[in-house]
C-alpha positions as a Python dict, from the first residue, in 0.01 Angstrom:
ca = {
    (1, 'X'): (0, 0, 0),
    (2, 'X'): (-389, 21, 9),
    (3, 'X'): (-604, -44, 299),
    (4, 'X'): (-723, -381, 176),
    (5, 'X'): (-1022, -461, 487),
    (6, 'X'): (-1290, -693, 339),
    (7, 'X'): (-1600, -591, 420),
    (8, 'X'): (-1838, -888, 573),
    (9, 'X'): (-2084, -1029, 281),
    (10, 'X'): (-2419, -795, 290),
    (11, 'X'): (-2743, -1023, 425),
    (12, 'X'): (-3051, -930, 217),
    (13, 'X'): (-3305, -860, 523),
    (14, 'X'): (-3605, -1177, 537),
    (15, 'X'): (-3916, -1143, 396),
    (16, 'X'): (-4251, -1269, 562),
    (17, 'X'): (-4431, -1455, 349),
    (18, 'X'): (-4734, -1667, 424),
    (19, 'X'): (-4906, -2006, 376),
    (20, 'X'): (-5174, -2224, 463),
    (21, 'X'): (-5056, -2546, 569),
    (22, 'X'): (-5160, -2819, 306),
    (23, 'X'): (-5046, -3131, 373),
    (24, 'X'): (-4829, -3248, 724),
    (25, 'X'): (-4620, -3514, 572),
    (26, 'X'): (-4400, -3585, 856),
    (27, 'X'): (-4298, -3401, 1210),
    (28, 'X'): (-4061, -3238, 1024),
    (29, 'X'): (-4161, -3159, 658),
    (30, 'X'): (-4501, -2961, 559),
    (31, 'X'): (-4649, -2849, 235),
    (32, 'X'): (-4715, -2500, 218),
    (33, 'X'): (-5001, -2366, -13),
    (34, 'X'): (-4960, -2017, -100),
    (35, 'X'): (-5269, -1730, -220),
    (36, 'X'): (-5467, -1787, -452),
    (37, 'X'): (-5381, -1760, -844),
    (38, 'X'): (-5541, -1592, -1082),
    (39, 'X'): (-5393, -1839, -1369),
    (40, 'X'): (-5390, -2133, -1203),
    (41, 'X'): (-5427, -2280, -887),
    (42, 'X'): (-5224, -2127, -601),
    (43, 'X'): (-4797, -2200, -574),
    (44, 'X'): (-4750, -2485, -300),
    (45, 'X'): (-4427, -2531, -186),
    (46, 'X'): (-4255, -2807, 74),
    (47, 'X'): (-4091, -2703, 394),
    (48, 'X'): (-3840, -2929, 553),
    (49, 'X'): (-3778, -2799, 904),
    (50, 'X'): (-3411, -2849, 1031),
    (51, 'X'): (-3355, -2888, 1418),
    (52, 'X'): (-3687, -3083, 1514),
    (53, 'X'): (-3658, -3388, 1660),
    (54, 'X'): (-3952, -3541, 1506),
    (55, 'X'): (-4180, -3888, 1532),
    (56, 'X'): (-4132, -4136, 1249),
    (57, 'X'): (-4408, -4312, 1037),
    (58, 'X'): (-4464, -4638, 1085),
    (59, 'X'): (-4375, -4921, 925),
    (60, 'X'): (-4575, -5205, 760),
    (61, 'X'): (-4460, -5583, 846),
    (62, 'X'): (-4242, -5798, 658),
    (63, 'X'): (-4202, -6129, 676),
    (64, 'X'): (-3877, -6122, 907),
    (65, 'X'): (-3977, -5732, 1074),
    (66, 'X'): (-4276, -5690, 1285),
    (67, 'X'): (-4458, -5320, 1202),
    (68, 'X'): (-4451, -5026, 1376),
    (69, 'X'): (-4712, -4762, 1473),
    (70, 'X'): (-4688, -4395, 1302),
    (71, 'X'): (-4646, -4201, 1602),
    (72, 'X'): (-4698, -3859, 1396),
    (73, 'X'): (-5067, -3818, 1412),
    (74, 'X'): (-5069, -3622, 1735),
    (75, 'X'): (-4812, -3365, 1571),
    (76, 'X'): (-5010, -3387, 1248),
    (77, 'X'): (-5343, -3263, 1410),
    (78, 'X'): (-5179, -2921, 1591),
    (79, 'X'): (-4953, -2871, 1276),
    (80, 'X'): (-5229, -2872, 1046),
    (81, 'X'): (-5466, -2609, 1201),
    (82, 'X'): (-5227, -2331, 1215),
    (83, 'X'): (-5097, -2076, 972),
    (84, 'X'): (-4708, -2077, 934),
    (85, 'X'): (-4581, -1696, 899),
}
């Protein structure tokens, strides 16, 4: 009989690739805006980040709900200066 060991799957190693932060539009989802095109303007892609406990918007009144207050704009102004790598 043959040796029949199964080899674990192989991982293709990360790439870095990098962005300029776009849009915040919660805690835990940004829009990414990549270089520069030469035929168009530049690739932009969303980012939803898994494992943050993040602020909620807020919500407008209703007739039977009172609103709430967005509690995401402290978050949104250190998000949005920084480059993600």
């Amino acid at each position: 009989m043959a040796d029949s060991a199964i080899s674990p799957p192989i991982q293709p190693s990360p790439q870095t690739k990098r962005g300029l932060v776009k849009q915040v539009l919660s805690g835990d989802a940004i829009v990414l805006q990549g270089p520069p095109s030469s035929n168009g303007p530049p690739p932009e892609v969303t980012v939803y980040l898994s494992g943050v406990s993040a602020p909620r918007l807020g919500k407008r009144p209703t007739e039977s709900q009172p609103g709430s207050q967005d509690e995401v704009f402290s978050g949104r102004r250190n998000i949005a200066e920084n480059q993600i790598t």
